[in-house]
PDB file of C-alpha atoms in Angstrom:
ATOM      1  CA  MET D 124      34.632   8.346   7.030  1.00 39.00           C
ATOM      2  CA  LYS D 125      31.053   9.643   7.180  1.00 42.00           C
ATOM      3  CA  LYS D 126      31.503  11.240   3.736  1.00 39.00           C
ATOM      4  CA  GLU D 127      32.611   7.920   2.239  1.00 38.00           C
ATOM      5  CA  ILE D 128      29.618   6.096   3.735  1.00 36.00           C
ATOM      6  CA  ALA D 129      27.226   8.797   2.452  1.00 38.00           C
ATOM      7  CA  LEU D 130      28.789   8.650  -1.032  1.00 34.00           C
ATOM      8  CA  ALA D 131      28.603   4.838  -1.124  1.00 37.00           C
ATOM      9  CA  SER D 132      24.947   4.947   0.006  1.00 38.00           C
ATOM     10  CA  THR D 133      24.098   7.525  -2.659  1.00 36.00           C
ATOM     11  CA  LEU D 134      25.790   5.505  -5.400  1.00 36.00           C
ATOM     12  CA  PHE D 135      23.978   2.369  -4.240  1.00 39.00           C
ATOM     13  CA  MET D 136      20.577   4.114  -4.336  1.00 40.00           C
ATOM     14  CA  VAL D 137      21.256   5.721  -7.726  1.00 39.00           C
ATOM     15  CA  GLY D 138      22.359   2.337  -9.113  1.00 42.00           C
ATOM     16  CA  CYS D 139      19.146   0.712  -7.924  1.00 43.00           C
ATOM     17  CA  ALA D 140      16.974   3.562  -9.156  1.00 48.00           C
ATOM     18  CA  SER D 141      18.490   3.336 -12.643  1.00 73.00           C
ATOM     19  CA  ASN D 142      17.171  -0.193 -13.210  1.00 83.00           C
ATOM     20  CA  PRO D 143      13.561   0.227 -14.444  1.00 84.00           C
ATOM     21  CA  TYR D 144      12.814  -3.479 -13.930  1.00 89.00           C
ATOM     22  CA  LEU D 145      12.884  -3.358 -10.124  1.00 87.00           C
ATOM     23  CA  ALA D 146       9.419  -1.756  -9.854  1.00 89.00           C
ATOM     24  CA  PRO D 147       6.136  -1.997 -11.768  1.00 89.00           C
ATOM     25  CA  ILE D 148       6.170   0.090 -14.926  1.00 82.00           C
ATOM     26  CA  GLU D 149       4.161   3.219 -14.254  1.00 87.00           C
ATOM     27  CA  GLY D 150       1.239   3.669 -16.635  1.00 90.00           C
ATOM     28  CA  LYS D 151       1.773   0.270 -18.304  1.00 93.00           C
ATOM     29  CA  ASP D 152       0.640  -3.296 -17.693  1.00 95.00           C
ATOM     30  CA  SER D 153       3.306  -5.469 -16.065  1.00 96.00           C
ATOM     31  CA  ALA D 154       4.159  -9.108 -15.543  1.00 97.00           C
ATOM     32  CA  LYS D 155       6.762 -10.655 -13.243  1.00 97.00           C
ATOM     33  CA  LEU D 156       9.800 -12.635 -14.394  1.00 97.00           C
ATOM     34  CA  ARG D 157      12.204 -14.721 -12.325  1.00 96.00           C
ATOM     35  CA  LEU D 158      15.597 -15.046 -14.024  1.00 95.00           C
ATOM     36  CA  THR D 159      17.413 -18.200 -12.919  1.00 93.00           C
ATOM     37  CA  SER D 160      20.889 -19.428 -13.809  1.00 90.00           C
ATOM     38  CA  VAL D 161      21.790 -22.932 -12.668  1.00 82.00           C
ATOM     39  CA  PRO D 162      25.508 -23.173 -13.509  1.00 71.00           C
ATOM     40  CA  SER D 163      28.016 -21.693 -11.086  1.00 66.00           C
ATOM     41  CA  ASN D 164      28.998 -18.864 -13.380  1.00 73.00           C
ATOM     42  CA  ASN D 165      28.178 -15.193 -13.754  1.00 83.00           C
ATOM     43  CA  ASN D 166      25.278 -14.240 -15.960  1.00 87.00           C
ATOM     44  CA  PHE D 167      24.536 -10.707 -17.062  1.00 89.00           C
ATOM     45  CA  VAL D 168      20.939 -10.324 -18.235  1.00 92.00           C
ATOM     46  CA  ARG D 169      20.210  -7.312 -20.450  1.00 92.00           C
ATOM     47  CA  THR D 170      17.572  -6.129 -22.854  1.00 92.00           C
ATOM     48  CA  ALA D 171      18.078  -7.620 -26.301  1.00 91.00           C
ATOM     49  CA  ASP D 172      19.063  -6.001 -29.565  1.00 89.00           C
ATOM     50  CA  PRO D 173      15.832  -4.866 -31.295  1.00 87.00           C
ATOM     51  CA  ARG D 174      16.627  -7.242 -34.171  1.00 87.00           C
ATOM     52  CA  GLY D 175      16.253 -10.210 -31.774  1.00 86.00           C
ATOM     53  CA  CYS D 176      19.755 -11.600 -32.310  1.00 86.00           C
ATOM     54  CA  VAL D 177      22.691 -12.100 -29.931  1.00 88.00           C
ATOM     55  CA  SER D 178      24.579  -8.831 -29.696  1.00 88.00           C
ATOM     56  CA  ASP D 179      27.762  -7.476 -28.143  1.00 83.00           C
ATOM     57  CA  LYS D 180      26.078  -4.096 -27.610  1.00 80.00           C
ATOM     58  CA  VAL D 181      25.787  -3.018 -23.997  1.00 75.00           C
ATOM     59  CA  LEU D 182      22.037  -2.570 -23.628  1.00 81.00           C
ATOM     60  CA  SER D 183      19.915  -1.843 -20.536  1.00 88.00           C
ATOM     61  CA  PRO D 184      20.798  -4.092 -17.592  1.00 89.00           C
ATOM     62  CA  ILE D 185      17.999  -6.185 -16.103  1.00 91.00           C
ATOM     63  CA  ALA D 186      19.854  -8.363 -13.567  1.00 89.00           C
ATOM     64  CA  THR D 187      23.190  -9.883 -12.609  1.00 86.00           C
ATOM     65  CA  LEU D 188      23.212 -13.530 -11.542  1.00 88.00           C
ATOM     66  CA  GLY D 189      25.996 -15.524  -9.909  1.00 83.00           C
ATOM     67  CA  SER D 190      28.803 -14.539  -7.582  1.00 74.00           C
ATOM     68  CA  LYS D 191      28.873 -10.977  -8.970  1.00 70.00           C
ATOM     69  CA  ALA D 192      25.209 -10.453  -8.003  1.00 65.00           C
ATOM     70  CA  ASN D 193      26.230  -9.732  -4.428  1.00 61.00           C
ATOM     71  CA  LEU D 194      28.893  -7.266  -5.569  1.00 60.00           C
ATOM     72  CA  VAL D 195      26.459  -5.138  -7.576  1.00 60.00           C
ATOM     73  CA  ARG D 196      23.557  -5.623  -5.157  1.00 63.00           C
ATOM     74  CA  SER D 197      21.402  -6.969  -7.955  1.00 63.00           C
ATOM     75  CA  LEU D 198      19.272  -9.350  -5.896  1.00 76.00           C
ATOM     76  CA  SER D 199      15.562  -8.588  -6.120  1.00 85.00           C
ATOM     77  CA  ARG D 200      12.574 -10.536  -4.757  1.00 88.00           C
ATOM     78  CA  ILE D 201       8.985  -9.640  -5.659  1.00 90.00           C
ATOM     79  CA  ASP D 202       7.203 -12.747  -4.314  1.00 89.00           C
ATOM     80  CA  ILE D 203       6.873 -14.859  -7.448  1.00 94.00           C
ATOM     81  CA  PRO D 204       5.538 -18.300  -6.373  1.00 94.00           C
ATOM     82  CA  LEU D 205       7.659 -21.492  -6.453  1.00 93.00           C
ATOM     83  CA  TYR D 206      10.998 -19.975  -5.459  1.00 90.00           C
ATOM     84  CA  ASN D 207      13.591 -22.730  -5.969  1.00 87.00           C
ATOM     85  CA  LYS D 208      15.429 -23.190  -2.660  1.00 87.00           C
ATOM     86  CA  GLU D 209      17.855 -25.682  -4.246  1.00 88.00           C
ATOM     87  CA  ILE D 210      19.420 -22.932  -6.401  1.00 87.00           C
ATOM     88  CA  PRO D 211      21.580 -20.344  -4.620  1.00 86.00           C
ATOM     89  CA  ASP D 212      19.923 -16.967  -3.993  1.00 86.00           C
ATOM     90  CA  SER D 213      22.597 -15.218  -6.061  1.00 86.00           C
ATOM     91  CA  HIS D 214      21.440 -17.199  -9.112  1.00 89.00           C
ATOM     92  CA  GLN D 215      17.819 -16.013  -8.952  1.00 91.00           C
ATOM     93  CA  ASN D 216      16.494 -12.521  -9.516  1.00 92.00           C
ATOM     94  CA  GLU D 217      12.892 -11.370  -9.864  1.00 94.00           C
ATOM     95  CA  VAL D 218      11.916  -8.338 -11.943  1.00 95.00           C
ATOM     96  CA  TYR D 219       8.923  -6.582 -13.477  1.00 96.00           C
ATOM     97  CA  ILE D 220       8.610  -6.594 -17.265  1.00 96.00           C
ATOM     98  CA  PRO D 221       6.166  -4.888 -19.649  1.00 95.00           C
ATOM     99  CA  ALA D 222       3.136  -6.986 -20.612  1.00 96.00           C
ATOM    100  CA  GLY D 223       0.996  -7.108 -23.738  1.00 95.00           C
ATOM    101  CA  SER D 224       3.717  -6.865 -26.390  1.00 94.00           C
ATOM    102  CA  GLU D 225       6.827  -8.831 -27.297  1.00 95.00           C
ATOM    103  CA  PHE D 226       9.632  -8.558 -24.740  1.00 95.00           C
ATOM    104  CA  SER D 227      13.186  -9.736 -25.492  1.00 95.00           C
ATOM    105  CA  PHE D 228      16.147 -10.166 -23.183  1.00 95.00           C
ATOM    106  CA  GLN D 229      19.629 -11.657 -23.494  1.00 94.00           C
ATOM    107  CA  PHE D 230      21.416 -14.017 -21.096  1.00 92.00           C
ATOM    108  CA  ASN D 231      25.201 -13.474 -21.201  1.00 90.00           C
ATOM    109  CA  GLY D 232      26.726 -16.358 -19.259  1.00 86.00           C
ATOM    110  CA  VAL D 233      30.454 -16.537 -18.627  1.00 79.00           C
ATOM    111  CA  GLY D 234      32.070 -19.501 -16.920  1.00 64.00           C
ATOM    112  CA  ILE D 235      35.409 -21.176 -16.505  1.00 57.00           C
ATOM    113  CA  SER D 236      35.739 -23.759 -19.263  1.00 54.00           C
ATOM    114  CA  GLY D 237      39.187 -25.041 -18.374  1.00 51.00           C
ATOM    115  CA  PHE D 238      42.568 -24.422 -16.829  1.00 49.00           C
ATOM    116  CA  THR D 239      45.975 -24.252 -18.452  1.00 53.00           C
ATOM    117  CA  PRO D 240      48.745 -24.562 -15.865  1.00 55.00           C
ATOM    118  CA  GLY D 241      51.955 -22.621 -16.373  1.00 51.00           C
ATOM    119  CA  THR D 242      50.391 -19.673 -18.188  1.00 52.00           C
ATOM    120  CA  VAL D 243      51.001 -16.018 -17.440  1.00 52.00           C
ATOM    121  CA  GLU D 244      50.081 -14.745 -13.998  1.00 52.00           C
ATOM    122  CA  ALA D 245      47.601 -12.131 -15.319  1.00 52.00           C
ATOM    123  CA  ASP D 246      44.918 -14.649 -16.228  1.00 52.00           C
ATOM    124  CA  LYS D 247      46.045 -17.349 -13.738  1.00 55.00           C
ATOM    125  CA  GLY D 248      45.667 -19.996 -16.457  1.00 54.00           C
ATOM    126  CA  PHE D 249      41.869 -19.995 -16.490  1.00 57.00           C
ATOM    127  CA  MET D 250      40.037 -20.329 -19.805  1.00 55.00           C
ATOM    128  CA  TYR D 251      36.654 -18.610 -19.964  1.00 60.00           C
ATOM    129  CA  SER D 252      33.745 -19.261 -22.263  1.00 69.00           C
ATOM    130  CA  TRP D 253      30.736 -17.126 -23.112  1.00 78.00           C
ATOM    131  CA  CYS D 254      27.349 -18.584 -23.933  1.00 86.00           C
ATOM    132  CA  ARG D 255      24.644 -16.147 -24.978  1.00 90.00           C
ATOM    133  CA  LYS D 256      20.960 -16.584 -25.746  1.00 92.00           C
ATOM    134  CA  VAL D 257      18.167 -14.155 -26.613  1.00 94.00           C
ATOM    135  CA  VAL D 258      14.672 -15.009 -25.359  1.00 96.00           C
ATOM    136  CA  SER D 259      11.537 -13.380 -26.832  1.00 96.00           C
ATOM    137  CA  PHE D 260       7.913 -13.803 -25.773  1.00 96.00           C
ATOM    138  CA  THR D 261       4.726 -11.837 -25.123  1.00 97.00           C
ATOM    139  CA  PRO D 262       4.008 -11.682 -21.378  1.00 97.00           C
ATOM    140  CA  GLU D 263       0.429 -11.417 -20.169  1.00 97.00           C
ATOM    141  CA  LYS D 264      -0.693  -8.807 -17.642  1.00 96.00           C
ATOM    142  CA  ASN D 265      -0.110  -9.838 -13.990  1.00 96.00           C
ATOM    143  CA  ALA D 266       1.310 -13.246 -14.995  1.00 97.00           C
ATOM    144  CA  ASN D 267       4.350 -14.878 -13.321  1.00 97.00           C
ATOM    145  CA  TYR D 268       7.168 -16.343 -15.435  1.00 98.00           C
ATOM    146  CA  GLU D 269      10.512 -18.024 -14.912  1.00 97.00           C
ATOM    147  CA  ALA D 270      13.388 -18.177 -17.408  1.00 96.00           C
ATOM    148  CA  LEU D 271      15.847 -20.980 -16.610  1.00 94.00           C
ATOM    149  CA  TYR D 272      19.367 -20.723 -18.097  1.00 92.00           C
ATOM    150  CA  ASP D 273      21.208 -24.051 -17.952  1.00 89.00           C
ATOM    151  CA  TYR D 274      23.716 -26.146 -19.850  1.00 83.00           C
ATOM    152  CA  VAL D 275      22.426 -29.032 -21.966  1.00 83.00           C
ATOM    153  CA  GLU D 276      24.012 -31.621 -24.209  1.00 83.00           C
ATOM    154  CA  ALA D 277      24.107 -30.576 -27.871  1.00 80.00           C
ATOM    155  CA  PRO D 278      23.597 -33.074 -30.737  1.00 85.00           C
ATOM    156  CA  ASN D 279      27.399 -33.262 -31.187  1.00 86.00           C
ATOM    157  CA  GLY D 280      27.791 -34.463 -27.571  1.00 83.00           C
ATOM    158  CA  LYS D 281      29.254 -31.201 -26.270  1.00 80.00           C
ATOM    159  CA  LYS D 282      27.579 -28.941 -23.724  1.00 80.00           C
ATOM    160  CA  THR D 283      25.902 -25.690 -24.709  1.00 81.00           C
ATOM    161  CA  CYS D 284      23.671 -23.217 -22.914  1.00 85.00           C
ATOM    162  CA  ASP D 285      19.928 -23.152 -23.370  1.00 90.00           C
ATOM    163  CA  VAL D 286      16.949 -21.346 -21.871  1.00 93.00           C
ATOM    164  CA  LYS D 287      13.524 -22.693 -20.973  1.00 95.00           C
ATOM    165  CA  LEU D 288      10.650 -20.345 -20.242  1.00 97.00           C
ATOM    166  CA  PHE D 289       7.846 -21.275 -17.855  1.00 97.00           C
ATOM    167  CA  GLU D 290       4.627 -19.667 -16.687  1.00 97.00           C
ATOM    168  CA  ILE D 291       3.842 -20.194 -13.022  1.00 97.00           C
ATOM    169  CA  VAL D 292       0.108 -20.895 -12.844  1.00 95.00           C
ATOM    170  CA  LYS D 293      -2.290 -21.366  -9.964  1.00 92.00           C
ATOM    171  CA  GLY D 294      -4.417 -24.508 -10.236  1.00 91.00           C
ATOM    172  CA  ALA D 295      -8.003 -25.137  -9.122  1.00 92.00           C
ATOM    173  CA  ASP D 296      -6.566 -26.618  -5.905  1.00 94.00           C
ATOM    174  CA  SER D 297      -4.788 -23.270  -5.210  1.00 91.00           C
ATOM    175  CA  ASN D 298      -1.368 -24.880  -5.705  1.00 94.00           C
ATOM    176  CA  TYR D 299       1.129 -23.436  -8.177  1.00 95.00           C
ATOM    177  CA  SER D 300       2.926 -25.284 -10.962  1.00 95.00           C
ATOM    178  CA  LYS D 301       5.418 -24.405 -13.690  1.00 95.00           C
ATOM    179  CA  VAL D 302       4.209 -24.952 -17.252  1.00 96.00           C
ATOM    180  CA  GLU D 303       6.664 -24.519 -20.117  1.00 96.00           C
ATOM    181  CA  LEU D 304       5.419 -21.922 -22.572  1.00 95.00           C
ATOM    182  CA  LYS D 305       4.856 -23.022 -26.139  1.00 93.00           C
ATOM    183  CA  ASN D 306       5.157 -19.616 -27.814  1.00 92.00           C
ATOM    184  CA  TYR D 307       8.613 -18.296 -27.078  1.00 95.00           C
ATOM    185  CA  LYS D 308      11.798 -18.038 -29.118  1.00 94.00           C
ATOM    186  CA  VAL D 309      15.382 -18.701 -28.079  1.00 93.00           C
ATOM    187  CA  GLU D 310      17.915 -17.244 -30.505  1.00 90.00           C
ATOM    188  CA  HIS D 311      21.636 -17.971 -30.573  1.00 87.00           C
ATOM    189  CA  ASN D 312      22.687 -16.382 -33.880  1.00 88.00           C
ATOM    190  CA  TYR D 313      24.806 -13.247 -33.684  1.00 88.00           C
ATOM    191  CA  CYS D 314      23.580  -9.987 -35.192  1.00 86.00           C
ATOM    192  CA  LYS D 315      25.100  -9.093 -38.549  1.00 78.00           C
ATOM    193  CA  HIS D 316      26.871  -5.759 -38.643  1.00 64.00           C
ATOM    194  CA  LEU D 317      25.037  -3.094 -40.598  1.00 53.00           C
TER     195      LEU D 317
END
């Protein structure tokens, strides 16, 4: 039993150590980013394809949001102001990101989009949908940001995912507020195969 506990502890520590976003980047300027996912789904946040388009490539993991966050022990808090207590803890993760040059990351949200009764037992009749977005911006040194992944109504009346990016700024009265950034890109087009 002791061997199993030691092995599990080692795997847990190695898993945490392999995520470079959980600590300031040594020798580089950093900013802080809170990743937030409002819907009750699972969201896997990874670095983006260098071309800045939605990709199926498995790139470096940044965070896991949703019910699976507890399973992979992905929850991280680094004291970014204005933590949203109305959103479950498992849907918020705070990480360090490099500052001073463009940084891109991809939200990969998967949720249950419907149910078909009477289908095979293997999938229990659930229908899943993926919604992916790539966000790119240039973080400033020591700044605090929040990326909010949520579902919005599209022009055709259907729901789609979207991301808003905010900077959390301290005012003259020493209170913090969230200000939506003007210079960021949200991409939803898939990468073309080379």
